[in-house]
Coordinates of C-alpha atoms in Angstrom, one line a residue:
X1112 CA -20.2 -69.3 -16.3
X1113 CA -23.5 -68.0 -17.5
X1114 CA -25.4 -69.9 -14.8
X1115 CA -23.2 -68.4 -12.1
X1116 CA -23.9 -64.9 -13.5
X1117 CA -27.6 -65.6 -13.6
X1118 CA -27.7 -66.8 -10.1
X1119 CA -25.6 -63.9 -8.7
X1120 CA -27.4 -61.1 -10.5
X1121 CA -30.9 -62.5 -10.1
X1122 CA -30.4 -63.1 -6.4
X1123 CA -28.9 -59.6 -6.0
X1124 CA -31.9 -58.1 -7.9
X1125 CA -34.4 -59.9 -5.6
X1126 CA -33.1 -58.0 -2.6
X1127 CA -31.9 -54.7 -4.1
X1128 CA -34.5 -53.8 -6.7
X1129 CA -36.2 -50.5 -6.3
X1130 CA -39.9 -50.4 -5.5
X1131 CA -41.0 -48.7 -8.7
X1132 CA -44.8 -48.6 -9.4
X1133 CA -44.4 -49.9 -13.0
X1134 CA -42.7 -53.0 -11.6
X1135 CA -45.3 -53.9 -9.0
X1136 CA -47.6 -56.9 -9.4
X1137 CA -50.7 -54.7 -9.9
X1138 CA -49.1 -52.7 -12.8
X1139 CA -50.9 -52.9 -16.1
X1140 CA -49.3 -53.4 -19.5
X1141 CA -50.3 -49.8 -20.3
X1142 CA -48.5 -48.6 -17.2
X1143 CA -45.4 -50.5 -18.4
X1144 CA -45.7 -48.9 -21.9
X1145 CA -46.1 -45.4 -20.5
X1146 CA -43.1 -45.9 -18.1
X1147 CA -40.8 -47.2 -20.9
X1148 CA -41.6 -44.1 -23.1
X1149 CA -41.1 -41.7 -20.2
X1150 CA -37.9 -43.3 -19.1
X1151 CA -36.2 -42.7 -22.4
X1152 CA -33.3 -40.3 -21.7
X1153 CA -35.0 -39.3 -18.4
X1154 CA -34.1 -40.3 -14.8
X1155 CA -36.4 -42.3 -12.7
X1156 CA -36.8 -39.6 -10.1
X1157 CA -38.2 -37.2 -12.6
X1158 CA -40.4 -39.8 -14.3
X1159 CA -42.2 -41.3 -11.3
X1160 CA -44.4 -38.4 -10.2
X1161 CA -45.4 -37.7 -13.8
X1162 CA -46.1 -41.4 -14.4
X1163 CA -48.3 -41.6 -11.3
X1164 CA -50.2 -38.5 -12.4
X1165 CA -50.7 -39.9 -15.9
X1166 CA -51.9 -43.2 -14.6
X1167 CA -54.4 -41.6 -12.3
X1168 CA -55.7 -39.4 -15.1
X1169 CA -55.5 -41.9 -18.0
X1170 CA -55.5 -45.5 -16.5
X1171 CA -56.1 -47.1 -19.8
X1172 CA -55.0 -46.4 -23.4
X1173 CA -58.6 -45.5 -24.3
X1174 CA -58.7 -42.9 -21.6
X1175 CA -55.7 -41.1 -23.2
X1176 CA -56.9 -41.6 -26.7
X1177 CA -60.1 -39.9 -25.8
X1178 CA -58.3 -36.9 -24.6
X1179 CA -56.9 -34.1 -26.8
X1180 CA -53.3 -34.5 -27.9
X1181 CA -52.6 -31.1 -26.2
X1182 CA -53.6 -32.6 -22.9
X1183 CA -50.9 -35.2 -23.2
X1184 CA -48.3 -32.4 -23.9
X1185 CA -49.6 -30.3 -21.0
X1186 CA -49.4 -33.1 -18.5
X1187 CA -46.0 -34.2 -19.8
X1188 CA -44.7 -31.3 -17.7
X1189 CA -40.9 -30.9 -17.7
X1190 CA -39.8 -34.4 -18.7
X1191 CA -38.3 -33.1 -21.8
X1192 CA -38.5 -34.4 -25.4
X1193 CA -42.3 -33.7 -25.4
X1194 CA -42.8 -35.3 -28.8
X1195 CA -42.9 -38.5 -26.7
X1196 CA -46.2 -37.3 -25.3
X1197 CA -47.7 -37.1 -28.8
X1198 CA -46.3 -40.5 -29.7
X1199 CA -47.9 -42.0 -26.6
X1200 CA -51.2 -40.4 -27.5
X1201 CA -50.9 -41.8 -31.1
X1202 CA -50.0 -45.2 -29.7
X1203 CA -53.0 -45.1 -27.3
X1204 CA -55.3 -44.2 -30.2
X1205 CA -54.0 -47.1 -32.3
X1206 CA -54.5 -49.5 -29.3
X1207 CA -58.0 -48.2 -28.9
X1208 CA -59.0 -48.4 -32.5
X1209 CA -57.0 -51.5 -33.7
X1210 CA -56.5 -53.6 -30.6
X1211 CA -59.8 -53.3 -28.6
X1212 CA -58.1 -51.0 -26.1
X1213 CA -55.6 -53.7 -25.0
X1214 CA -51.9 -53.4 -25.2
X1215 CA -50.6 -56.2 -27.5
X1216 CA -48.1 -58.7 -26.1
X1217 CA -46.3 -59.5 -29.4
X1218 CA -43.2 -57.4 -29.8
X1219 CA -43.7 -57.3 -33.6
X1220 CA -47.2 -55.9 -33.2
X1221 CA -46.0 -53.5 -30.5
X1222 CA -43.4 -52.1 -32.8
X1223 CA -46.1 -51.4 -35.4
X1224 CA -47.7 -48.9 -33.0
X1225 CA -46.9 -45.2 -33.7
X1226 CA -43.7 -44.1 -32.1
X1227 CA -42.8 -47.5 -30.6
X1228 CA -39.3 -48.7 -31.6
X1229 CA -37.6 -52.0 -31.3
X1230 CA -36.3 -51.4 -27.7
X1231 CA -39.6 -50.2 -26.3
X1232 CA -41.5 -53.1 -28.0
X1233 CA -39.1 -55.7 -26.5
X1234 CA -39.2 -54.1 -23.1
X1235 CA -43.0 -54.0 -22.9
X1236 CA -43.3 -57.6 -24.1
X1237 CA -40.8 -58.7 -21.5
X1238 CA -41.8 -56.6 -18.5
X1239 CA -45.6 -56.6 -19.0
X1240 CA -46.1 -60.1 -20.4
X1241 CA -43.0 -62.1 -19.7
X1242 CA -42.3 -62.7 -23.3
X1243 CA -38.7 -63.9 -24.1
X1244 CA -37.1 -60.9 -25.8
X1245 CA -33.7 -59.3 -25.8
X1246 CA -33.8 -55.9 -24.1
X1247 CA -30.7 -53.8 -24.5
X1248 CA -30.6 -50.3 -23.0
X1249 CA -27.6 -48.1 -22.1
X1250 CA -27.3 -49.7 -18.6
X1251 CA -27.4 -53.2 -20.1
X1252 CA -24.7 -52.3 -22.7
X1253 CA -22.4 -50.9 -20.0
X1254 CA -22.8 -53.8 -17.6
X1255 CA -22.2 -56.4 -20.3
X1256 CA -19.3 -54.5 -21.8
X1257 CA -17.5 -54.5 -18.5
X1258 CA -18.6 -57.9 -17.3
X1259 CA -18.0 -60.0 -20.4
X1260 CA -15.9 -57.9 -22.9
X1261 CA -13.7 -56.2 -20.3
X1262 CA -14.3 -52.7 -21.8
X1263 CA -14.8 -49.7 -19.5
X1264 CA -17.6 -48.4 -21.6
X1265 CA -19.7 -49.7 -24.6
X1266 CA -19.4 -48.4 -28.1
X1267 CA -21.0 -45.0 -28.8
X1268 CA -23.9 -46.7 -30.6
X1269 CA -25.5 -50.1 -30.3
X1270 CA -23.7 -52.8 -32.3
X1271 CA -24.8 -56.1 -33.7
X1272 CA -22.2 -57.8 -31.5
X1273 CA -23.8 -56.2 -28.3
X1274 CA -27.2 -57.5 -29.3
X1275 CA -25.8 -60.9 -30.0
X1276 CA -24.1 -61.0 -26.6
X1277 CA -27.2 -59.9 -24.8
X1278 CA -29.1 -62.7 -26.5
X1279 CA -26.5 -65.3 -25.5
X1280 CA -26.6 -64.2 -21.9
X1281 CA -30.4 -64.7 -21.5
X1282 CA -31.3 -67.5 -19.1
X1283 CA -32.9 -70.5 -20.7
X1284 CA -36.0 -70.2 -18.5
X1285 CA -38.4 -67.6 -20.1
X1286 CA -39.5 -66.2 -16.7
X1287 CA -35.9 -65.8 -15.6
X1288 CA -35.0 -64.2 -19.0
X1289 CA -37.6 -61.5 -18.5
X1290 CA -36.3 -60.8 -14.9
X1291 CA -32.7 -61.0 -16.1
X1292 CA -33.3 -58.1 -18.5
X1293 CA -34.6 -55.8 -15.8
X1294 CA -32.0 -57.1 -13.2
X1295 CA -29.1 -56.2 -15.5
X1296 CA -30.6 -52.7 -16.1
X1297 CA -30.9 -52.2 -12.3
X1298 CA -27.3 -53.3 -11.8
X1299 CA -26.2 -50.7 -14.3
X1300 CA -28.4 -48.0 -12.7
X1301 CA -27.4 -48.6 -9.1
X1302 CA -24.0 -50.3 -9.1
X1303 CA -22.3 -50.4 -12.5
X1304 CA -22.7 -46.7 -13.2
X1305 CA -20.9 -44.8 -16.0
X1306 CA -18.7 -42.5 -13.9
X1307 CA -18.4 -43.9 -10.4
X1308 CA -19.2 -47.6 -10.4
X1309 CA -19.6 -49.1 -6.9
X1310 CA -17.5 -52.2 -7.7
X1311 CA -17.1 -53.0 -4.0
X1312 CA -20.8 -53.7 -3.8
X1313 CA -21.1 -55.6 -7.1
X1314 CA -22.5 -59.1 -6.9
X1315 CA -20.4 -60.3 -9.9
X1316 CA -17.1 -58.4 -9.2
X1317 CA -15.2 -61.7 -9.1
X1318 CA -16.4 -62.6 -12.5
X1319 CA -16.1 -59.2 -14.2
X1320 CA -13.6 -59.2 -17.1
X1321 CA -13.0 -55.4 -16.6
X1322 CA -12.1 -55.9 -12.9
X1323 CA -9.9 -58.9 -13.6
X1324 CA -8.1 -56.8 -16.2
X1325 CA -7.4 -54.1 -13.5
X1326 CA -10.3 -51.8 -14.4
X1327 CA -8.5 -50.0 -17.2
X1328 CA -9.6 -46.4 -17.8
X1329 CA -11.6 -45.5 -20.9
X1330 CA -9.2 -44.2 -23.6
X1331 CA -11.6 -43.8 -26.6
X1332 CA -13.1 -40.7 -28.1
X1333 CA -14.4 -38.1 -25.6
X1334 CA -18.0 -38.7 -24.5
X1335 CA -19.6 -35.3 -24.6
X1336 CA -22.4 -34.6 -22.2
X1337 CA -25.6 -32.8 -23.5
X1338 CA -25.7 -29.1 -22.9
X1339 CA -28.9 -27.4 -21.9
X1340 CA -28.4 -23.7 -21.2
X1341 CA -29.0 -21.6 -24.2
X1342 CA -29.8 -24.5 -26.5
X1343 CA -32.9 -24.9 -28.7
X1344 CA -34.1 -27.5 -26.3
X1345 CA -34.3 -25.0 -23.6
X1346 CA -36.0 -22.4 -25.8
X1347 CA -38.6 -25.0 -26.9
X1348 CA -39.2 -25.9 -23.3
X1349 CA -39.8 -22.3 -22.3
X1350 CA -42.3 -21.8 -25.2
X1351 CA -44.2 -24.9 -24.2
X1352 CA -44.2 -23.9 -20.6
X1353 CA -46.0 -20.7 -21.5
X1354 CA -48.7 -22.7 -23.3
X1355 CA -49.0 -25.4 -20.6
X1356 CA -49.5 -22.8 -17.9
X1357 CA -52.0 -20.7 -19.9
X1358 CA -54.5 -23.6 -20.3
X1359 CA -55.7 -22.0 -23.5
X1360 CA -54.5 -20.0 -26.5
X1361 CA -51.9 -17.3 -26.0
X1362 CA -51.0 -14.2 -27.8
X1363 CA -47.7 -14.0 -29.7
X1364 CA -46.4 -11.4 -27.2
X1365 CA -46.6 -14.0 -24.4
X1366 CA -44.3 -16.3 -26.4
X1367 CA -42.0 -13.5 -27.3
X1368 CA -41.5 -12.8 -23.6
X1369 CA -40.3 -16.3 -23.0
X1370 CA -36.9 -15.8 -24.8
X1371 CA -35.2 -12.6 -25.8
X1372 CA -33.2 -13.9 -28.8
X1373 CA -35.7 -13.4 -31.6
X1374 CA -34.1 -15.5 -34.3
X1375 CA -33.7 -18.5 -32.1
X1376 CA -37.1 -18.1 -30.6
X1377 CA -38.8 -17.9 -34.0
X1378 CA -36.8 -20.9 -35.2
X1379 CA -37.9 -23.0 -32.2
X1380 CA -41.5 -21.9 -32.5
X1381 CA -41.5 -22.9 -36.1
X1382 CA -40.0 -26.3 -35.1
X1383 CA -42.7 -26.8 -32.5
X1384 CA -45.4 -26.1 -35.0
X1385 CA -43.8 -28.5 -37.5
X1386 CA -43.6 -31.2 -34.8
X1387 CA -47.3 -30.8 -34.0
X1388 CA -46.7 -29.6 -30.5
X1389 CA -48.1 -26.1 -31.1
X1390 CA -51.0 -25.0 -33.3
X1391 CA -51.1 -21.5 -34.8
X1392 CA -54.7 -20.3 -34.8
X1393 CA -56.4 -18.1 -37.4
X1394 CA -56.6 -15.2 -35.0
X1395 CA -52.8 -15.1 -34.6
X1396 CA -52.8 -16.8 -31.2
X1397 CA -51.1 -20.1 -30.4
X1398 CA -52.3 -23.2 -28.6
X1399 CA -51.4 -26.8 -27.7
X1400 CA -52.7 -29.3 -30.2
X1401 CA -56.3 -30.2 -29.7

């Protein structure tokens, strides 16, 4: 059964894969690392132009490490979750100082870098170096839940059983295993989507346990989407936008004008300062970290 799945999904991926710059033959391990951090909770369409700008500006970890942390935040743009920019800068600094400027290939070593978790370490090892690892993201979890377990959606959080299943499904060949990881992700992103899966175009529909069971609807706890309007995330983004566009320190009045609910604005500014994304200066102005 696994061999049939491997052949069908790998063949489908060879013809259907998107031409993304961090997948091309000339991509660097650093480019793969940057893409994996940027893609966390962020769609490809938003990531690609920012990734391309970052790679033109900072083509190596050393280039980014030699820049100010505030530059990373500024050029993060509107990708959201801007602490990721600081984590990438910290990881680049560690790569420069501790690994001679080269991204390590060992997933254990990768995970020792600042801000790099188990998933990102496994993904970089697999996609940049072809290391045999188990890479389990939201798309992989959803595809394998339907395909093997017959569930319409995976559990709310990653389980040990899901990780075990993903490991069992890896092809025996190491090269195929690395490609399998990204192929299953692509299947989840393009075909086996959460809300409106295109089952009529799925290369493994005839082997899908969920389809064979009649594609039962999800009947578990409601899955709440993330709100944006009026949230602290929106306010933090507005405050950072003021600083990014100013290209220098700003007066408090400029930040005050970004949001009219004073208590929420002050709370969010304090949080940005605590997170290291904003620096209060001695003269009462505020700046990106540098």
